[in-house]
Amino acid sequence: MFKTTDFDVVICGGGLAGLTLARQLRLELPELSVAVIDRLSRPLPEAAFKVGESSIELGSSYFGKILKLDKYFQESHLFKLGLRFFIGQSQGPIEDRPEAGISLFPPIPSYQIDRGRLENDLRRMDEEMGVIFFEGIIVEDIQLGEEDERHVVKCRQRLDKDGFLLTCRWVIDALGRRRLLQSKLGLKREHGHRASAAWWRYGGRVDVNDLAMSRDAHRWRSSIVEQRYYSTNHLTNTGYWVWLIPLGSGATSVGIVTDESIHPQRTYGQSYKMALEWLHEHEPALWEHIYEREPMDFLSLKNYSYTSAQVYSRNRWSCVGEAGFFLDPLYSVGSDFIAMGNTITVEMIRREREGALTEDTVETYNRLVLDVLFNIGLAIYRGTYCTLGHAQIYTSKMAWDIAVIWAFACQVYFQGLIRNPSPELLAIGQRYRDLNDRVQQLFADWSRAAPPRAIHVRGDLARMHFLQLLYLDLETSRNPAQTLEVMHRNLDRFEELAQVLFWQAVQECYPEHPILRERPWINAWRIVLDPKKWSEQGMFHATTGARPLDAMQKNFTGIFAPQSLREFLFYDLMYHIIHWRKGFIQYHIVPAVRKLLIVDKPAMWVRKLFVRDYPAHPGSV
């Protein structure tokens, strides 16, 4: 039936993870024969195909730099105007809701992706590179070989009873939520994040700007330079968020995502009619705008998040994309984990061919991804949907979340540490993970004890100096020693941020507590909001010395309190200058300066422009 049935690598699944892995293998290890098996045949439908339409910096860099698809994405998909949140106050006009989001397209591009278009194009491009496709084929089983034995993939055509076999040295499970290898090997794990979703598409534009109806709507629409339409727009309130995402095909994706314990999937996810009724109750402005439109599709998924005990094996297999684990779509990190999983898989294959793939190496990859990176992400989402109705809390949480992603996960990938993680990287990753666990619990407890409050300016990461530094660092090029040094320095700054957030939470939740007069330096890795637990948790036994917090506090200028004149001059004046004449400086001057001084350079000196690196050892000031 088929001319070739034996391959170096067989990828089971032709979705985004499998297709990008095939391309990466052909680019980095072109001597290998690669096959992709998928149950669907071309052409795949555009606009109404798969969820997962938005990317952020890490995933976009993988598509552009590693897969060499920059030009393709620029021509075939939409540039993304970052993440945008309209927080709480969902019964009023959208223009009156607290807003967090950027005003200009960021220097590092990210994209709104039409998955049908992308996967059609990737199949064609992969085929042109020599990848063999078995389309309309179902993977019935994977029989793993022992030692040097070939793996056997049992397949059959969709309408045929008789099957056929493919053999290979490496087998990759990219079959998505089916998780064939995890089921076969007993590796499936749950983790307590119970969230669900329903989503659909419209054939045409659904613009968040059109939801504004008041007399001041024109002023609100023009309050940012670019159009909000190009953002991944989130309408949020306690326990849920609703997305609006434009697609390059001209369609718009709409989705409801909820904490299952607050808004059960059965209240909105059984039908499109039910979803509309739910929107009528919770997001009436959006409902008013879309209720007469006909959807192109409707899909729903209960308890979408899960993990695995293992995703990489020295026995020449790995699980990539959703065949490995899935966290949460809130910050569009799905492509990030595809990038990391694919890159580790390629590196494992490379090492195995050189006779250098050890059990310790594979264990380190599993620990880095599952114990550190996945758990940092899990803490961001699990139990924190309660913050989505509190503008002052969620805006500061969003800033913290993105800062952690940029400072650790992105640096691990951009600086190449993902291919050769060291014990020191794992150790500092665990410190980031443990601090993040405490701060995420602080956000959740804070939102349950304090009432929602408005913020005084639009929450924009471009106002926050520490975030500006972390963003610039995404384009630097450092050796491992320099990267680890910067990670340590940034961890000290996160410790200071945690102190700032803790004292703000205490001030809002326990405004009469006498400790607010002293505000002692605390152990950020022992933070807990309940005063009864402060001593038993060891919160007052700090292992680092006290340091000034003013600089970190100013990252939240206009979030917790109105801006002073000094804050406006130091933080907002430059912000407004950057936005002058529709971003002239941002779009025409800043790129040249970045290219000259930052891009592909260590740029260790740039920190002095944005933060002061106080030493963190005991007794420091």
mmCIF file with all atom_site columns, C-alpha atoms in Angstrom, residues 450-554:
data_model
loop_
_atom_site.group_PDB
_atom_site.id
_atom_site.type_symbol
_atom_site.label_atom_id
_atom_site.label_alt_id
_atom_site.label_comp_id
_atom_site.label_asym_id
_atom_site.label_entity_id
_atom_site.label_seq_id
_atom_site.pdbx_PDB_ins_code
_atom_site.Cartn_x
_atom_site.Cartn_y
_atom_site.Cartn_z
_atom_site.occupancy
_atom_site.B_iso_or_equiv
_atom_site.pdbx_formal_charge
_atom_site.auth_seq_id
_atom_site.auth_comp_id
_atom_site.auth_asym_id
_atom_site.auth_atom_id
_atom_site.pdbx_PDB_model_num
ATOM 1   C CA . ALA A 1 450 ? -11.453 43.001 50.233 1.00 0.00 ? 450 ALA A CA 1
ATOM 2   C CA . PRO A 1 451 ? -14.134 44.628 48.066 1.00 0.00 ? 451 PRO A CA 1
ATOM 3   C CA . PRO A 1 452 ? -13.426 45.374 44.394 1.00 0.00 ? 452 PRO A CA 1
ATOM 4   C CA . ARG A 1 453 ? -12.083 48.868 43.698 1.00 0.00 ? 453 ARG A CA 1
ATOM 5   C CA . ALA A 1 454 ? -11.525 50.831 40.523 1.00 0.00 ? 454 ALA A CA 1
ATOM 6   C CA . ILE A 1 455 ? -8.036  51.642 39.310 1.00 0.00 ? 455 ILE A CA 1
ATOM 7   C CA . HIS A 1 456 ? -7.072  55.236 38.597 1.00 0.00 ? 456 HIS A CA 1
ATOM 8   C CA . VAL A 1 457 ? -5.247  54.808 35.274 1.00 0.00 ? 457 VAL A CA 1
ATOM 9   C CA . ARG A 1 458 ? -5.469  52.197 32.553 1.00 0.00 ? 458 ARG A CA 1
ATOM 10  C CA . GLY A 1 459 ? -3.252  49.316 33.592 1.00 0.00 ? 459 GLY A CA 1
ATOM 11  C CA . ASP A 1 460 ? -0.467  49.357 30.985 1.00 0.00 ? 460 ASP A CA 1
ATOM 12  C CA . LEU A 1 461 ? 2.745   47.346 31.337 1.00 0.00 ? 461 LEU A CA 1
ATOM 13  C CA . ALA A 1 462 ? 4.528   50.189 29.546 1.00 0.00 ? 462 ALA A CA 1
ATOM 14  C CA . ARG A 1 463 ? 4.100   52.281 32.722 1.00 0.00 ? 463 ARG A CA 1
ATOM 15  C CA . MET A 1 464 ? 5.875   49.695 34.874 1.00 0.00 ? 464 MET A CA 1
ATOM 16  C CA . HIS A 1 465 ? 9.651   50.077 34.897 1.00 0.00 ? 465 HIS A CA 1
ATOM 17  C CA . PHE A 1 466 ? 10.454  46.558 36.090 1.00 0.00 ? 466 PHE A CA 1
ATOM 18  C CA . LEU A 1 467 ? 8.218   45.117 33.356 1.00 0.00 ? 467 LEU A CA 1
ATOM 19  C CA . GLN A 1 468 ? 9.935   47.342 30.783 1.00 0.00 ? 468 GLN A CA 1
ATOM 20  C CA . LEU A 1 469 ? 13.282  45.908 31.851 1.00 0.00 ? 469 LEU A CA 1
ATOM 21  C CA . LEU A 1 470 ? 12.062  42.320 31.662 1.00 0.00 ? 470 LEU A CA 1
ATOM 22  C CA . TYR A 1 471 ? 10.636  42.966 28.211 1.00 0.00 ? 471 TYR A CA 1
ATOM 23  C CA . LEU A 1 472 ? 13.917  44.412 26.924 1.00 0.00 ? 472 LEU A CA 1
ATOM 24  C CA . ASP A 1 473 ? 15.701  41.373 28.330 1.00 0.00 ? 473 ASP A CA 1
ATOM 25  C CA . LEU A 1 474 ? 13.697  39.145 25.965 1.00 0.00 ? 474 LEU A CA 1
ATOM 26  C CA . GLU A 1 475 ? 15.864  40.399 23.101 1.00 0.00 ? 475 GLU A CA 1
ATOM 27  C CA . THR A 1 476 ? 19.252  40.099 24.772 1.00 0.00 ? 476 THR A CA 1
ATOM 28  C CA . SER A 1 477 ? 21.724  37.288 24.105 1.00 0.00 ? 477 SER A CA 1
ATOM 29  C CA . ARG A 1 478 ? 23.538  36.025 27.202 1.00 0.00 ? 478 ARG A CA 1
ATOM 30  C CA . ASN A 1 479 ? 25.669  33.056 28.091 1.00 0.00 ? 479 ASN A CA 1
ATOM 31  C CA . PRO A 1 480 ? 24.382  30.654 30.778 1.00 0.00 ? 480 PRO A CA 1
ATOM 32  C CA . ALA A 1 481 ? 26.363  32.285 33.590 1.00 0.00 ? 481 ALA A CA 1
ATOM 33  C CA . GLN A 1 482 ? 25.034  35.753 32.740 1.00 0.00 ? 482 GLN A CA 1
ATOM 34  C CA . THR A 1 483 ? 21.495  34.426 32.397 1.00 0.00 ? 483 THR A CA 1
ATOM 35  C CA . LEU A 1 484 ? 21.594  32.779 35.824 1.00 0.00 ? 484 LEU A CA 1
ATOM 36  C CA . GLU A 1 485 ? 23.075  35.937 37.347 1.00 0.00 ? 485 GLU A CA 1
ATOM 37  C CA . VAL A 1 486 ? 20.190  37.999 35.977 1.00 0.00 ? 486 VAL A CA 1
ATOM 38  C CA . MET A 1 487 ? 17.672  35.399 37.170 1.00 0.00 ? 487 MET A CA 1
ATOM 39  C CA . HIS A 1 488 ? 19.088  35.694 40.687 1.00 0.00 ? 488 HIS A CA 1
ATOM 40  C CA . ARG A 1 489 ? 18.951  39.493 40.564 1.00 0.00 ? 489 ARG A CA 1
ATOM 41  C CA . ASN A 1 490 ? 15.391  39.454 39.279 1.00 0.00 ? 490 ASN A CA 1
ATOM 42  C CA . LEU A 1 491 ? 14.355  37.023 41.999 1.00 0.00 ? 491 LEU A CA 1
ATOM 43  C CA . ASP A 1 492 ? 15.476  39.647 44.529 1.00 0.00 ? 492 ASP A CA 1
ATOM 44  C CA . ARG A 1 493 ? 13.234  42.182 42.777 1.00 0.00 ? 493 ARG A CA 1
ATOM 45  C CA . PHE A 1 494 ? 10.311  39.718 42.876 1.00 0.00 ? 494 PHE A CA 1
ATOM 46  C CA . GLU A 1 495 ? 10.901  39.357 46.606 1.00 0.00 ? 495 GLU A CA 1
ATOM 47  C CA . GLU A 1 496 ? 10.518  43.133 46.897 1.00 0.00 ? 496 GLU A CA 1
ATOM 48  C CA . LEU A 1 497 ? 7.384   43.094 44.748 1.00 0.00 ? 497 LEU A CA 1
ATOM 49  C CA . ALA A 1 498 ? 5.926   40.400 47.004 1.00 0.00 ? 498 ALA A CA 1
ATOM 50  C CA . GLN A 1 499 ? 6.536   42.635 50.037 1.00 0.00 ? 499 GLN A CA 1
ATOM 51  C CA . VAL A 1 500 ? 4.754   45.548 48.308 1.00 0.00 ? 500 VAL A CA 1
ATOM 52  C CA . LEU A 1 501 ? 1.750   43.388 47.401 1.00 0.00 ? 501 LEU A CA 1
ATOM 53  C CA . PHE A 1 502 ? 1.545   41.875 50.879 1.00 0.00 ? 502 PHE A CA 1
ATOM 54  C CA . TRP A 1 503 ? 1.423   45.239 52.629 1.00 0.00 ? 503 TRP A CA 1
ATOM 55  C CA . GLN A 1 504 ? -1.155  46.562 50.170 1.00 0.00 ? 504 GLN A CA 1
ATOM 56  C CA . ALA A 1 505 ? -3.322  43.509 50.837 1.00 0.00 ? 505 ALA A CA 1
ATOM 57  C CA . VAL A 1 506 ? -2.990  43.937 54.617 1.00 0.00 ? 506 VAL A CA 1
ATOM 58  C CA . GLN A 1 507 ? -3.885  47.622 54.294 1.00 0.00 ? 507 GLN A CA 1
ATOM 59  C CA . GLU A 1 508 ? -7.071  46.775 52.371 1.00 0.00 ? 508 GLU A CA 1
ATOM 60  C CA . CYS A 1 509 ? -8.106  43.741 54.417 1.00 0.00 ? 509 CYS A CA 1
ATOM 61  C CA . TYR A 1 510 ? -6.974  44.773 57.925 1.00 0.00 ? 510 TYR A CA 1
ATOM 62  C CA . PRO A 1 511 ? -6.750  48.595 57.786 1.00 0.00 ? 511 PRO A CA 1
ATOM 63  C CA . GLU A 1 512 ? -6.637  48.953 61.603 1.00 0.00 ? 512 GLU A CA 1
ATOM 64  C CA . HIS A 1 513 ? -3.957  46.347 62.244 1.00 0.00 ? 513 HIS A CA 1
ATOM 65  C CA . PRO A 1 514 ? -1.111  47.868 64.317 1.00 0.00 ? 514 PRO A CA 1
ATOM 66  C CA . ILE A 1 515 ? 1.581   46.129 62.239 1.00 0.00 ? 515 ILE A CA 1
ATOM 67  C CA . LEU A 1 516 ? 0.887   48.628 59.439 1.00 0.00 ? 516 LEU A CA 1
ATOM 68  C CA . ARG A 1 517 ? 2.727   51.254 61.488 1.00 0.00 ? 517 ARG A CA 1
ATOM 69  C CA . GLU A 1 518 ? 5.917   49.170 61.485 1.00 0.00 ? 518 GLU A CA 1
ATOM 70  C CA . ARG A 1 519 ? 5.793   47.182 58.243 1.00 0.00 ? 519 ARG A CA 1
ATOM 71  C CA . PRO A 1 520 ? 8.753   44.952 59.098 1.00 0.00 ? 520 PRO A CA 1
ATOM 72  C CA . TRP A 1 521 ? 10.758  43.128 56.438 1.00 0.00 ? 521 TRP A CA 1
ATOM 73  C CA . ILE A 1 522 ? 9.198   39.690 56.086 1.00 0.00 ? 522 ILE A CA 1
ATOM 74  C CA . ASN A 1 523 ? 10.078  36.326 54.612 1.00 0.00 ? 523 ASN A CA 1
ATOM 75  C CA . ALA A 1 524 ? 8.340   36.505 51.215 1.00 0.00 ? 524 ALA A CA 1
ATOM 76  C CA . TRP A 1 525 ? 8.475   32.692 50.906 1.00 0.00 ? 525 TRP A CA 1
ATOM 77  C CA . ARG A 1 526 ? 6.292   32.474 54.030 1.00 0.00 ? 526 ARG A CA 1
ATOM 78  C CA . ILE A 1 527 ? 3.685   35.096 53.122 1.00 0.00 ? 527 ILE A CA 1
ATOM 79  C CA . VAL A 1 528 ? 0.146   34.402 54.297 1.00 0.00 ? 528 VAL A CA 1
ATOM 80  C CA . LEU A 1 529 ? -2.654  36.978 54.580 1.00 0.00 ? 529 LEU A CA 1
ATOM 81  C CA . ASP A 1 530 ? -4.332  35.674 57.755 1.00 0.00 ? 530 ASP A CA 1
ATOM 82  C CA . PRO A 1 531 ? -2.687  37.436 60.784 1.00 0.00 ? 531 PRO A CA 1
ATOM 83  C CA . LYS A 1 532 ? -3.331  34.361 62.947 1.00 0.00 ? 532 LYS A CA 1
ATOM 84  C CA . LYS A 1 533 ? -0.893  32.393 60.784 1.00 0.00 ? 533 LYS A CA 1
ATOM 85  C CA . TRP A 1 534 ? 1.923   34.950 60.484 1.00 0.00 ? 534 TRP A CA 1
ATOM 86  C CA . SER A 1 535 ? 4.015   33.567 63.347 1.00 0.00 ? 535 SER A CA 1
ATOM 87  C CA . GLU A 1 536 ? 3.314   29.867 62.811 1.00 0.00 ? 536 GLU A CA 1
ATOM 88  C CA . GLN A 1 537 ? 4.284   30.206 59.136 1.00 0.00 ? 537 GLN A CA 1
ATOM 89  C CA . GLY A 1 538 ? 7.578   31.874 60.072 1.00 0.00 ? 538 GLY A CA 1
ATOM 90  C CA . MET A 1 539 ? 6.751   35.025 58.144 1.00 0.00 ? 539 MET A CA 1
ATOM 91  C CA . PHE A 1 540 ? 8.822   37.252 60.418 1.00 0.00 ? 540 PHE A CA 1
ATOM 92  C CA . HIS A 1 541 ? 11.958  35.118 60.106 1.00 0.00 ? 541 HIS A CA 1
ATOM 93  C CA . ALA A 1 542 ? 13.442  36.687 56.995 1.00 0.00 ? 542 ALA A CA 1
ATOM 94  C CA . THR A 1 543 ? 16.551  35.164 55.484 1.00 0.00 ? 543 THR A CA 1
ATOM 95  C CA . THR A 1 544 ? 17.431  38.339 53.565 1.00 0.00 ? 544 THR A CA 1
ATOM 96  C CA . GLY A 1 545 ? 18.056  41.879 54.729 1.00 0.00 ? 545 GLY A CA 1
ATOM 97  C CA . ALA A 1 546 ? 15.629  44.789 54.491 1.00 0.00 ? 546 ALA A CA 1
ATOM 98  C CA . ARG A 1 547 ? 15.771  46.828 51.291 1.00 0.00 ? 547 ARG A CA 1
ATOM 99  C CA . PRO A 1 548 ? 13.942  49.962 50.052 1.00 0.00 ? 548 PRO A CA 1
ATOM 100 C CA . LEU A 1 549 ? 10.611  49.205 48.366 1.00 0.00 ? 549 LEU A CA 1
ATOM 101 C CA . ASP A 1 550 ? 9.808   52.568 46.790 1.00 0.00 ? 550 ASP A CA 1
ATOM 102 C CA . ALA A 1 551 ? 10.997  51.627 43.290 1.00 0.00 ? 551 ALA A CA 1
ATOM 103 C CA . MET A 1 552 ? 8.948   48.428 43.237 1.00 0.00 ? 552 MET A CA 1
ATOM 104 C CA . GLN A 1 553 ? 5.930   50.221 44.720 1.00 0.00 ? 553 GLN A CA 1
ATOM 105 C CA . LYS A 1 554 ? 5.987   52.693 41.820 1.00 0.00 ? 554 LYS A CA 1
#
